[in-house]
PDB file of N, CA and C in Angstrom:
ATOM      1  N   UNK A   1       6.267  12.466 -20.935  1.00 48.00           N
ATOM      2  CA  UNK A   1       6.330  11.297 -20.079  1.00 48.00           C
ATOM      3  C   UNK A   1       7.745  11.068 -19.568  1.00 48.00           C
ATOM      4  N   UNK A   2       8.832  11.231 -20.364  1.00 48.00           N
ATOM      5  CA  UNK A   2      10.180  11.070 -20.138  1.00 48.00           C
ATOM      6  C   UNK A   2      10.679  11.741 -19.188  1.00 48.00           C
ATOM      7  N   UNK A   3      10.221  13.289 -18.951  1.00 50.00           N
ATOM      8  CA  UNK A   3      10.636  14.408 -18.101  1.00 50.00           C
ATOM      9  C   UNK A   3       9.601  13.538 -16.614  1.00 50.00           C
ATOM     10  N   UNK A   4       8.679  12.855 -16.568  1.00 42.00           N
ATOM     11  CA  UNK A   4       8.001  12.687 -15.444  1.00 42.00           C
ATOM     12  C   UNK A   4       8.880  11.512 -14.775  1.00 42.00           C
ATOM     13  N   UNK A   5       8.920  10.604 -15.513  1.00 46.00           N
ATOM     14  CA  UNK A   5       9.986   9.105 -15.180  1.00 46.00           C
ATOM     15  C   UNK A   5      11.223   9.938 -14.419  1.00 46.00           C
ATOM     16  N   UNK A   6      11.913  10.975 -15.792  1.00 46.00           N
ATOM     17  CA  UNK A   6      12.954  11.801 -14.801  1.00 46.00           C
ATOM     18  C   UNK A   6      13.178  11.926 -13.809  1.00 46.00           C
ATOM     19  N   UNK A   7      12.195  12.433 -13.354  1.00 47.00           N
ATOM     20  CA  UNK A   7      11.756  13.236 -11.906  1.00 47.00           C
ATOM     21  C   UNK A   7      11.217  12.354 -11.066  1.00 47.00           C
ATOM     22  N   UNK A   8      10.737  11.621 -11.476  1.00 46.00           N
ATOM     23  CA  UNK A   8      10.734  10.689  -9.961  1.00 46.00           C
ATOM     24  C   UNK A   8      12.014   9.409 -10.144  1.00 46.00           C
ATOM     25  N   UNK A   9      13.016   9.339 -10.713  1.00 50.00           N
ATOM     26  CA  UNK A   9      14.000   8.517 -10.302  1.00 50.00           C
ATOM     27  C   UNK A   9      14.846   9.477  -9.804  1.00 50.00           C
ATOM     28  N   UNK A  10      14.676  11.243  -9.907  1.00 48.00           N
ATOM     29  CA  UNK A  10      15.634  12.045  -9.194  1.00 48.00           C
ATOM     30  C   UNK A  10      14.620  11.960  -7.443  1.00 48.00           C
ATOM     31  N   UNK A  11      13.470  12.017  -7.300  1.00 49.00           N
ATOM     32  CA  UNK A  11      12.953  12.127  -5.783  1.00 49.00           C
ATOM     33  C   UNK A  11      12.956  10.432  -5.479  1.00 49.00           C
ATOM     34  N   UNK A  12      13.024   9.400  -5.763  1.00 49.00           N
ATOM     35  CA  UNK A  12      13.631   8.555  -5.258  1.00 49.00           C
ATOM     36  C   UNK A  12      15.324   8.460  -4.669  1.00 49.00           C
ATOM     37  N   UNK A  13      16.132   9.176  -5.612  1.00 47.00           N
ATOM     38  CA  UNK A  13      17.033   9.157  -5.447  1.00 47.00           C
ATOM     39  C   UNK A  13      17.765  10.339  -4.266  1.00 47.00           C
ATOM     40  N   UNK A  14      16.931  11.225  -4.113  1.00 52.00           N
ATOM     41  CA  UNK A  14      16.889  12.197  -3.126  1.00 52.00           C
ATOM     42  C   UNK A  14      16.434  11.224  -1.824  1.00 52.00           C
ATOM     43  N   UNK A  15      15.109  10.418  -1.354  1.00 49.00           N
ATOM     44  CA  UNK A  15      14.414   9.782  -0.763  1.00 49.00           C
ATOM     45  C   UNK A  15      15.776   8.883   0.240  1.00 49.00           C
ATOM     46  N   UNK A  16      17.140   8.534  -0.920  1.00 49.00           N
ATOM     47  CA  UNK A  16      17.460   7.581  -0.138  1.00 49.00           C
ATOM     48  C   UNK A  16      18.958   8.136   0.402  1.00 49.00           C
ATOM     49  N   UNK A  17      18.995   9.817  -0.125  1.00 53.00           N
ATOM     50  CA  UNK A  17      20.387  10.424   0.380  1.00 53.00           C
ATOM     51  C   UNK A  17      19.871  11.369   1.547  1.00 53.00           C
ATOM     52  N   UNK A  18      18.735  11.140   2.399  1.00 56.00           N
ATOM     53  CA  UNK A  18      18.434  11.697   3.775  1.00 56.00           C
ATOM     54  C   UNK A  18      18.701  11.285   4.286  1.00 56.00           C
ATOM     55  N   UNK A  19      18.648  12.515   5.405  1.00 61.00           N
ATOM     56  CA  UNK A  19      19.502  12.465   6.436  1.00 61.00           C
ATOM     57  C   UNK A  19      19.158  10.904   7.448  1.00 61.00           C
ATOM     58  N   UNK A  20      19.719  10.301   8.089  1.00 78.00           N
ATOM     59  CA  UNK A  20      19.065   8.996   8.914  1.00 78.00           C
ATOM     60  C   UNK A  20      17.580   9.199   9.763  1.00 78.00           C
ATOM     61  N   UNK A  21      17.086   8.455   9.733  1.00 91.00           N
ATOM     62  CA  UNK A  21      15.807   8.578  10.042  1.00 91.00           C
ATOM     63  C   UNK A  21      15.539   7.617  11.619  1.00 91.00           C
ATOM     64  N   UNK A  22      14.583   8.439  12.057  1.00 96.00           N
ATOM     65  CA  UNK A  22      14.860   7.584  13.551  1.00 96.00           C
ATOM     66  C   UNK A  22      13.038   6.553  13.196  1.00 96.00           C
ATOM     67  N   UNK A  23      13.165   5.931  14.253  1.00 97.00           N
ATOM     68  CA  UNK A  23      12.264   4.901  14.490  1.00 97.00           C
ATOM     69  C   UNK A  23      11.097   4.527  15.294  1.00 97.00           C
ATOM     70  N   UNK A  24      10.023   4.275  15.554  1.00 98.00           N
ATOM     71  CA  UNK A  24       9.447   3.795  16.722  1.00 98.00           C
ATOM     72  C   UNK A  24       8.257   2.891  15.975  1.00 98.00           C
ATOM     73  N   UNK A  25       7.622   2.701  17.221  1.00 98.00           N
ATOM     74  CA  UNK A  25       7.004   1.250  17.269  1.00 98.00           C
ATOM     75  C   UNK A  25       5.424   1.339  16.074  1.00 98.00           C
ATOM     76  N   UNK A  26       4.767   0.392  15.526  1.00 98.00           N
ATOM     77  CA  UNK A  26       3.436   0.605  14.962  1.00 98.00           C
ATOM     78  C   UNK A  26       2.907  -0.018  14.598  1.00 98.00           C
ATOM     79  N   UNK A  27       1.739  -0.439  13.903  1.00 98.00           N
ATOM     80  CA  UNK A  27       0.775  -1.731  13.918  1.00 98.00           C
ATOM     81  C   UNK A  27       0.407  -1.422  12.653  1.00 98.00           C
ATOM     82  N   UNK A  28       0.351  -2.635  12.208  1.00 98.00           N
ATOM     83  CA  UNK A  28      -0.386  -3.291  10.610  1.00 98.00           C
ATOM     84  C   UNK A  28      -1.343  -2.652  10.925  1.00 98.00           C
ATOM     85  N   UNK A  29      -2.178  -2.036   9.801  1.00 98.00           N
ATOM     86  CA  UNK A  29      -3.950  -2.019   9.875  1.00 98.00           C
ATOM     87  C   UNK A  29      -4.417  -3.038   9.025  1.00 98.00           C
ATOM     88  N   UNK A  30      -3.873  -3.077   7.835  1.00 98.00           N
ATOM     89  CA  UNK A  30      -4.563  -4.122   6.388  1.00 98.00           C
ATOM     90  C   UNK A  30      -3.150  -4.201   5.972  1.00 98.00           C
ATOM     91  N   UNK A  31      -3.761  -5.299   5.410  1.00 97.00           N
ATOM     92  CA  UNK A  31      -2.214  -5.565   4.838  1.00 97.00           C
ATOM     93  C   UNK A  31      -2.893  -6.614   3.392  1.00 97.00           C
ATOM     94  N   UNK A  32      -2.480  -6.068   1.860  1.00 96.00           N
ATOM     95  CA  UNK A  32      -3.671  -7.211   0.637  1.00 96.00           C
ATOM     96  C   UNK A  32      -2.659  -6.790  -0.584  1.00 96.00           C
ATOM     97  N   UNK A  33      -3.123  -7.891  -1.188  1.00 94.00           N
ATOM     98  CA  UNK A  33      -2.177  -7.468  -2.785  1.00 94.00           C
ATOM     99  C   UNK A  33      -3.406  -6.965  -3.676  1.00 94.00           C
ATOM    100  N   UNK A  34      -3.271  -5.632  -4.368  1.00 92.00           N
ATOM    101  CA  UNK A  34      -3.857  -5.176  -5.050  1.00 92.00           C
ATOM    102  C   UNK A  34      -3.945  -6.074  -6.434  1.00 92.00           C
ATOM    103  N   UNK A  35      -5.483  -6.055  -6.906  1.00 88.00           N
ATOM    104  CA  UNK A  35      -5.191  -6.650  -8.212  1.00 88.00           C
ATOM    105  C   UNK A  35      -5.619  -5.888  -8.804  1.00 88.00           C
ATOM    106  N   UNK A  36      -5.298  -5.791 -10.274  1.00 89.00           N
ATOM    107  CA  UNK A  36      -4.879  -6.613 -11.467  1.00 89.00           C
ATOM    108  C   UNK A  36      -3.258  -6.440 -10.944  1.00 89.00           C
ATOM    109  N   UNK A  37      -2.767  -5.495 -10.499  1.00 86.00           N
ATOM    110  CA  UNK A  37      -0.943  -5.199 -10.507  1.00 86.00           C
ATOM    111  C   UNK A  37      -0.223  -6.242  -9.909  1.00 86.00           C
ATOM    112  N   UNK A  38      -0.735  -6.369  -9.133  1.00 87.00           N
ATOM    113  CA  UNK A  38      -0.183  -7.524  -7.861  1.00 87.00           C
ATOM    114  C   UNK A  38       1.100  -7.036  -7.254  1.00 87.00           C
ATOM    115  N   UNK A  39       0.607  -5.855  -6.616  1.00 90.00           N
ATOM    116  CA  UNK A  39       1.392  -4.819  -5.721  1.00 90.00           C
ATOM    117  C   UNK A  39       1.227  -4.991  -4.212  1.00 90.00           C
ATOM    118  N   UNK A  40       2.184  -4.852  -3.414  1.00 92.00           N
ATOM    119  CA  UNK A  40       1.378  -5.145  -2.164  1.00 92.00           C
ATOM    120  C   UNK A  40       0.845  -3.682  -1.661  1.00 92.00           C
ATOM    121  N   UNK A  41       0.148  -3.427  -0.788  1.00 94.00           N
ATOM    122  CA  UNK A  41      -0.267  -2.444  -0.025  1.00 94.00           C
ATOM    123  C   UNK A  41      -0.428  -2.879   1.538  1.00 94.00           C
ATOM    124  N   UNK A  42      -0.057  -2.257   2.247  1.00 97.00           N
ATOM    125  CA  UNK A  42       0.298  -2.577   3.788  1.00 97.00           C
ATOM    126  C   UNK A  42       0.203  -0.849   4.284  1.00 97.00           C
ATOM    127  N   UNK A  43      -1.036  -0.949   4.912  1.00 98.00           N
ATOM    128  CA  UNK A  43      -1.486   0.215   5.835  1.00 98.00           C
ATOM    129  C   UNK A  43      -0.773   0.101   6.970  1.00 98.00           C
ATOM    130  N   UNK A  44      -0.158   1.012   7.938  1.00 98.00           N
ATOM    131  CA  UNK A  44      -0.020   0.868   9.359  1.00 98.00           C
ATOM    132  C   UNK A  44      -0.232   2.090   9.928  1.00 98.00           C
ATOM    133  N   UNK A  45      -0.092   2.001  11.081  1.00 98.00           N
ATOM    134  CA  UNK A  45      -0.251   3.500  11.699  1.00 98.00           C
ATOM    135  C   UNK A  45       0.717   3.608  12.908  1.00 98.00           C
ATOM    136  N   UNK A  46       1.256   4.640  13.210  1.00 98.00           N
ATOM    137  CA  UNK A  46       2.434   5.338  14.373  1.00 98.00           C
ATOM    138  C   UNK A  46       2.087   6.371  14.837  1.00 98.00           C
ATOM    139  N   UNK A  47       2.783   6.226  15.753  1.00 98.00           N
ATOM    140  CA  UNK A  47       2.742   7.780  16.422  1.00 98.00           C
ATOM    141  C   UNK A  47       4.385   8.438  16.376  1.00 98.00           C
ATOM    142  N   UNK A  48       4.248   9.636  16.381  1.00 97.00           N
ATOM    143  CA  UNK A  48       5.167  10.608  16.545  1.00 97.00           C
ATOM    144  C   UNK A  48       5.352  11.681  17.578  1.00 97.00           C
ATOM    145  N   UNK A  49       5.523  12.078  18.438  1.00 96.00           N
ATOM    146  CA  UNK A  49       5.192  13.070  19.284  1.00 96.00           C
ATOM    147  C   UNK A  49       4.056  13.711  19.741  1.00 96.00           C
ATOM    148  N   UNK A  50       3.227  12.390  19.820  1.00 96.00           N
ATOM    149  CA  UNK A  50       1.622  12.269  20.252  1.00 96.00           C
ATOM    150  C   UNK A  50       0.814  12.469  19.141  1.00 96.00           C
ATOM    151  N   UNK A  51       0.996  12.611  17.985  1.00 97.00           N
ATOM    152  CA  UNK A  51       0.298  12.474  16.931  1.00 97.00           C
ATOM    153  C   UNK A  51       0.413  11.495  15.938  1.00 97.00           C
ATOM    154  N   UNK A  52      -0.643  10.847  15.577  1.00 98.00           N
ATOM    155  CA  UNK A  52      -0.950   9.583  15.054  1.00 98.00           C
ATOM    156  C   UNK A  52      -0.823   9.761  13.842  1.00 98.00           C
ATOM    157  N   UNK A  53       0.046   8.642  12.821  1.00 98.00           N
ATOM    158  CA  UNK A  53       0.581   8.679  10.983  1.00 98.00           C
ATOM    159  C   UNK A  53      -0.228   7.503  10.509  1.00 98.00           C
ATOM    160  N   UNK A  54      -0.570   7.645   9.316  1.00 98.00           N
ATOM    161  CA  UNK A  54      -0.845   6.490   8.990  1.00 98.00           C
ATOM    162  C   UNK A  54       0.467   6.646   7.693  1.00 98.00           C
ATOM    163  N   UNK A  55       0.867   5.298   7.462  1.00 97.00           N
ATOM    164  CA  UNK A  55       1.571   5.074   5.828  1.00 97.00           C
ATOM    165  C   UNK A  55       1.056   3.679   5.325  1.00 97.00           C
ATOM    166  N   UNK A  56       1.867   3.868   4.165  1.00 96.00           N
ATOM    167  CA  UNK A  56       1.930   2.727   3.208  1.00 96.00           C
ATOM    168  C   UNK A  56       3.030   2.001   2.464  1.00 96.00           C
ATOM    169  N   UNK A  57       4.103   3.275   2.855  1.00 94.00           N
ATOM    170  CA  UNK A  57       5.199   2.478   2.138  1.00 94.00           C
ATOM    171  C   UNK A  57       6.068   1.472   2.749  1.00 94.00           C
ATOM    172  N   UNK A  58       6.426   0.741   2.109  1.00 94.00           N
ATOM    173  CA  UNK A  58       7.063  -0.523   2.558  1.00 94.00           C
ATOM    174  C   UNK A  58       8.812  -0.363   2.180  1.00 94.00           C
ATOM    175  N   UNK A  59       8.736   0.041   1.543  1.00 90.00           N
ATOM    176  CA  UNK A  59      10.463   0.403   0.920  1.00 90.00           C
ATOM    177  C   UNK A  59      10.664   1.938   0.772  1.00 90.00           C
ATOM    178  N   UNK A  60      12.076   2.403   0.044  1.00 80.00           N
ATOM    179  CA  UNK A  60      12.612   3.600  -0.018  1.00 80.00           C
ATOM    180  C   UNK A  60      12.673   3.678  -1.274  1.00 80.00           C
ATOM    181  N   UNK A  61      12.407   2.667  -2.196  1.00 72.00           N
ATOM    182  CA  UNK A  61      11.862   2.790  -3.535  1.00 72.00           C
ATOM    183  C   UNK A  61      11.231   1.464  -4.350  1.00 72.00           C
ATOM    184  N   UNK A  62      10.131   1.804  -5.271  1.00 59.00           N
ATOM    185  CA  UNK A  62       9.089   0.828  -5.571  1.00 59.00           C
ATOM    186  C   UNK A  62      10.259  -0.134  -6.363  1.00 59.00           C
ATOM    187  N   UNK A  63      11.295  -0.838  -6.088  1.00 56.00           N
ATOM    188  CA  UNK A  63      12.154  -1.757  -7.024  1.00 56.00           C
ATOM    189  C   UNK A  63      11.599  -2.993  -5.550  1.00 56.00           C
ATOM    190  N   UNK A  64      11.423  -3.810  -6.517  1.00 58.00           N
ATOM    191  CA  UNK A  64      10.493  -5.384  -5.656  1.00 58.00           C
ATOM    192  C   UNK A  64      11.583  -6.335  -5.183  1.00 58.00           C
ATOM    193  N   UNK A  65      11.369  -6.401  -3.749  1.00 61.00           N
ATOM    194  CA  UNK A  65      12.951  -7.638  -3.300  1.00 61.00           C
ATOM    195  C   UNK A  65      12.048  -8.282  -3.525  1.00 61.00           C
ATOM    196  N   UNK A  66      10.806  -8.536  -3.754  1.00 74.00           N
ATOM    197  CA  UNK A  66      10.257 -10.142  -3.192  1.00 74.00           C
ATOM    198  C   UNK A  66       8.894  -9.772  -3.713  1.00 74.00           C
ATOM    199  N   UNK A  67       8.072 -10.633  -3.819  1.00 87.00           N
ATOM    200  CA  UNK A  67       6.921 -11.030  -4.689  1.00 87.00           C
ATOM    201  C   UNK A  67       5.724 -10.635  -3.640  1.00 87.00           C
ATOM    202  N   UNK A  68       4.769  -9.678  -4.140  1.00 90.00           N
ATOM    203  CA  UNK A  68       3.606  -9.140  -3.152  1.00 90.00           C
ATOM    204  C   UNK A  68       2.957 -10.241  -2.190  1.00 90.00           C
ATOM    205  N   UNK A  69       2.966 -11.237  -2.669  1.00 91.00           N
ATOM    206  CA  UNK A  69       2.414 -12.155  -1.161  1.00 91.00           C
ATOM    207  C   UNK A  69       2.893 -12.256  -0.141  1.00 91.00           C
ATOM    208  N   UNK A  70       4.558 -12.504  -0.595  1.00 92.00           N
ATOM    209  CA  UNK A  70       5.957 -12.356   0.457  1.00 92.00           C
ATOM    210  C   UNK A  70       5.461 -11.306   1.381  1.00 92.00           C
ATOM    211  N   UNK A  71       5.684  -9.898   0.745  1.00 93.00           N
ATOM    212  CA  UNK A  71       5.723  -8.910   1.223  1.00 93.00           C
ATOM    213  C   UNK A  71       4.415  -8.411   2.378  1.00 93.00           C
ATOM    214  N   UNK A  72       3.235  -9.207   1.964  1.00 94.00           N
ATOM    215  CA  UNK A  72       2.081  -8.773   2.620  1.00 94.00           C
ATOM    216  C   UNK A  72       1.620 -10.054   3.690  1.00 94.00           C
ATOM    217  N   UNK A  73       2.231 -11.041   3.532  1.00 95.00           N
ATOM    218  CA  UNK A  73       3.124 -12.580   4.361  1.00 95.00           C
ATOM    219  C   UNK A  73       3.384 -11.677   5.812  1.00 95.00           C
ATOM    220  N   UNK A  74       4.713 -11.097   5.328  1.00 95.00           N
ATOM    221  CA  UNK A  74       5.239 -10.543   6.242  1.00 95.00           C
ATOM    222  C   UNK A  74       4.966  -9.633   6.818  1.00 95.00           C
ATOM    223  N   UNK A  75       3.769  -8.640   6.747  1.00 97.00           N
ATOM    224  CA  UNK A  75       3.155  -8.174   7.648  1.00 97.00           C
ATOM    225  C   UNK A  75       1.753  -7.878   7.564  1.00 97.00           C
ATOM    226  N   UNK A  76       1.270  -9.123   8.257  1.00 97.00           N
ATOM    227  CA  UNK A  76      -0.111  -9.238   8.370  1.00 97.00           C
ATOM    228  C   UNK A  76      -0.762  -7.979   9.482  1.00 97.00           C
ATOM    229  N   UNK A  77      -1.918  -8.086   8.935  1.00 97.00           N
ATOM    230  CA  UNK A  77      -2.771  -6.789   9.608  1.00 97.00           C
ATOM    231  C   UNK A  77      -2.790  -7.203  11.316  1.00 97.00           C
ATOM    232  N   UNK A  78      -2.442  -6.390  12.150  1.00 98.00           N
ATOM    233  CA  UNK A  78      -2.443  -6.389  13.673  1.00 98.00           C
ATOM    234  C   UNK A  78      -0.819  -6.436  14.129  1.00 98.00           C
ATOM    235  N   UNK A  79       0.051  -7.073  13.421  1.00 98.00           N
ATOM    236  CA  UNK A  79       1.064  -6.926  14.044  1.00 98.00           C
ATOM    237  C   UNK A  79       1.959  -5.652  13.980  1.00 98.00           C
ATOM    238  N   UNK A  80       2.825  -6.130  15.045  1.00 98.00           N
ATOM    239  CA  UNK A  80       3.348  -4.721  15.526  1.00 98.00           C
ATOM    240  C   UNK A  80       4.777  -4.588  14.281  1.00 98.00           C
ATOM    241  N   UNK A  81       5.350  -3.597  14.087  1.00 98.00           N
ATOM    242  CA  UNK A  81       6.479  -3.289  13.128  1.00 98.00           C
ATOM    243  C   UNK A  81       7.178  -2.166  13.692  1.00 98.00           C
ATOM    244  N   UNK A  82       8.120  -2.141  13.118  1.00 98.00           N
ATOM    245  CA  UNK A  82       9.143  -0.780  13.497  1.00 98.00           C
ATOM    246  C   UNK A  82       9.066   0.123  12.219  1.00 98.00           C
ATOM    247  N   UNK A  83       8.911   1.345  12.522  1.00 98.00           N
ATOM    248  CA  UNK A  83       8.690   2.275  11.238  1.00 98.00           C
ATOM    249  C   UNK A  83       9.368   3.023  11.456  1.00 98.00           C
ATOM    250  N   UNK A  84      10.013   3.404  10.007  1.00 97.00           N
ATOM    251  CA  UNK A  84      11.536   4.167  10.045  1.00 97.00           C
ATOM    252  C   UNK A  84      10.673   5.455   9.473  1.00 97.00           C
ATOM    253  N   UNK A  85      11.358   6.897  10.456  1.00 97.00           N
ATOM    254  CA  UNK A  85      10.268   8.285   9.678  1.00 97.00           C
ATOM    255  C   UNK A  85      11.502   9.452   9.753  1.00 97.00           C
ATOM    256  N   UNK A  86      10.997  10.041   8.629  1.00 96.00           N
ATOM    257  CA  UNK A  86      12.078  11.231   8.839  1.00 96.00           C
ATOM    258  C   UNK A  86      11.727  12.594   9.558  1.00 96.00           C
ATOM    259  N   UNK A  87      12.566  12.591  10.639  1.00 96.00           N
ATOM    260  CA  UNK A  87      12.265  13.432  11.989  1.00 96.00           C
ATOM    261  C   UNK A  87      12.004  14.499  11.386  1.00 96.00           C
ATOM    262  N   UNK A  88      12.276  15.410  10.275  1.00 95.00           N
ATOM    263  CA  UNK A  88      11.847  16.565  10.145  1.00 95.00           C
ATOM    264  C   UNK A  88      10.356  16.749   9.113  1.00 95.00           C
ATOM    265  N   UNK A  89       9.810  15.218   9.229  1.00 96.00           N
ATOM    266  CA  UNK A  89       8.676  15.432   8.155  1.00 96.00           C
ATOM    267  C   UNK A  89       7.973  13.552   8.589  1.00 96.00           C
ATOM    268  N   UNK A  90       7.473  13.652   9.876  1.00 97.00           N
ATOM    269  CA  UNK A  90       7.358  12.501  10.012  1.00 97.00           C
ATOM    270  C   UNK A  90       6.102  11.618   9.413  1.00 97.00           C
ATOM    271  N   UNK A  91       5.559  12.140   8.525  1.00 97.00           N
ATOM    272  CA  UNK A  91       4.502  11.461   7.875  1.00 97.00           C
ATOM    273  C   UNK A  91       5.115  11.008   6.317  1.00 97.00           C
ATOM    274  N   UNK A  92       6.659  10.624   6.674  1.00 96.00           N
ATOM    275  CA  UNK A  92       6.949  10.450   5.312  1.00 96.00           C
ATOM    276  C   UNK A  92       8.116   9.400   6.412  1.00 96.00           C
ATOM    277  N   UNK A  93       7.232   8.171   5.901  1.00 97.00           N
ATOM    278  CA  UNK A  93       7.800   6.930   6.911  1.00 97.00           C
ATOM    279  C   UNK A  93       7.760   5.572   5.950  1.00 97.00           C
ATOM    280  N   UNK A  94       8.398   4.386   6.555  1.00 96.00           N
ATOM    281  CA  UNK A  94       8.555   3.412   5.690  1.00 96.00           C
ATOM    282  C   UNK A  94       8.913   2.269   6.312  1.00 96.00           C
ATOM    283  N   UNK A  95       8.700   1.205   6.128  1.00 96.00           N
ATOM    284  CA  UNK A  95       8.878  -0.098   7.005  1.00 96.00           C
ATOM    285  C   UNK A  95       9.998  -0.657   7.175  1.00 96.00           C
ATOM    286  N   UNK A  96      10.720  -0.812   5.382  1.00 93.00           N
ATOM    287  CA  UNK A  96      12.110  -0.735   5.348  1.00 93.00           C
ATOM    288  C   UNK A  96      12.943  -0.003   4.473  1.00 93.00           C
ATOM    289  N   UNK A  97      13.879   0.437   5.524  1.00 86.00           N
ATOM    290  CA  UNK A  97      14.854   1.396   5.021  1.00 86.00           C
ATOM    291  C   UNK A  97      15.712   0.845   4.321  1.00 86.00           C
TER     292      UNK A  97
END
């Protein structure tokens, strides 16, 4: 278990020493706090060079600024958002950088 924790605080920590990531426009699909965790989850979808992404992540790593209602508050399903993606792998995108 220790070697797994490892390894993902090293690919988080990789996650946030890439290279800058460019941006464009995209829309909430759902946006709900999962229960029992009380995690948020926020679907959206983008496009990239005519091909359509869907994601989910909201941050560059699961550490919580703010409390899942906040977070799913702030982007209700239909509205539009800016999604930050990394140009050489653009289905690996995030709301905030």
């Amino acid at each position: 278990m220790s070697a797994w924790i490892a390894k993902l605080g090293t690919t988080r920590l990789a996650l946030r020493r890439r290279a800058p990531r460019q941006h464009t426009s995209g829309t909430v699909i759902s946006s709900t706090v999962q229960v029992p965790a009380q995690v948020p989850l926020v679907i959206y979808s983008y496009s990239v060079g005519g091909t359509v992404f869907r994601g989910q992540r909201v941050r560059a790593a699961d550490e919580p600024s703010d409390t899942a209602a906040a977070t799913v508050a702030r982007y209700p399903a239909g509205a539009p958002v800016v999604v930050y993606y990394d140009p050489t792998n653009p289905s690996d995108a995030l709301l905030e950088p």
